[in-house]
Amino acid sequence: MRGQSGKVVDLVASSIGGGNIRVVNLLGFPVDFSGQFHTLIIPHRDRPGLIAAVSGLLAESGINIAQMKVTREQRGAEAIMIIETDQNCPESLASQIKGIANIQDVIVVKPL
């Protein structure tokens, strides 16, 4: 999968018919999303308040979360947020999110 900035991300996906897919593994984490929405892929360190900080910035920018899944290796370890939104996330907002402590990256993916 190639993000808006051109960054390539390793993933495993399955065709579910009708031209649709389900992404089931991303960056080594089990995930489940369709790629039908604007998607933010956010690898991070599991810390209290991080989900609230990210969702707060999205809300302040008028971006509605359609679906969200957070997966972690273990408490306090590496984790990943998959946020599917109704609107595109501008690069300026992605940069703000990336500036939050313990966020490792923000990959913006347009609908497939």
Short mmCIF file of C-alpha atoms in Angstrom, two decimals, residues 11-14 22-35 68-72 80-83:
data_model
loop_
_atom_site.label_atom_id
_atom_site.label_comp_id
_atom_site.label_asym_id
_atom_site.label_seq_id
_atom_site.Cartn_x
_atom_site.Cartn_y
_atom_site.Cartn_z
CA LEU A 11 0.37 -5.39 4.36
CA VAL A 12 -1.58 -8.59 3.83
CA ALA A 13 -5.04 -8.32 2.28
CA SER A 14 -7.71 -10.67 0.98
CA ARG A 22 -9.99 -6.60 3.62
CA VAL A 23 -6.58 -5.67 4.98
CA VAL A 24 -5.79 -8.23 7.69
CA ASN A 25 -2.15 -7.53 8.61
CA LEU A 26 -0.29 -4.24 8.57
CA LEU A 27 3.28 -3.64 9.73
CA GLY A 28 3.12 -7.02 11.48
CA PHE A 29 -0.08 -6.20 13.42
CA PRO A 30 -3.39 -8.03 12.93
CA VAL A 31 -5.88 -5.45 11.61
CA ASP A 32 -9.20 -5.41 9.79
CA PHE A 33 -10.13 -2.58 7.44
CA SER A 34 -11.47 -2.20 3.91
CA GLY A 35 -9.54 0.64 2.33
CA MET A 68 -11.23 2.97 14.40
CA LYS A 69 -9.20 0.02 15.64
CA VAL A 70 -6.22 0.03 17.99
CA THR A 71 -3.99 -3.02 18.38
CA ARG A 72 -0.93 -3.42 20.61
CA ILE A 80 -1.01 0.74 15.79
CA MET A 81 -4.11 2.89 15.27
CA ILE A 82 -6.13 2.44 12.09
CA ILE A 83 -8.56 5.34 11.73
#
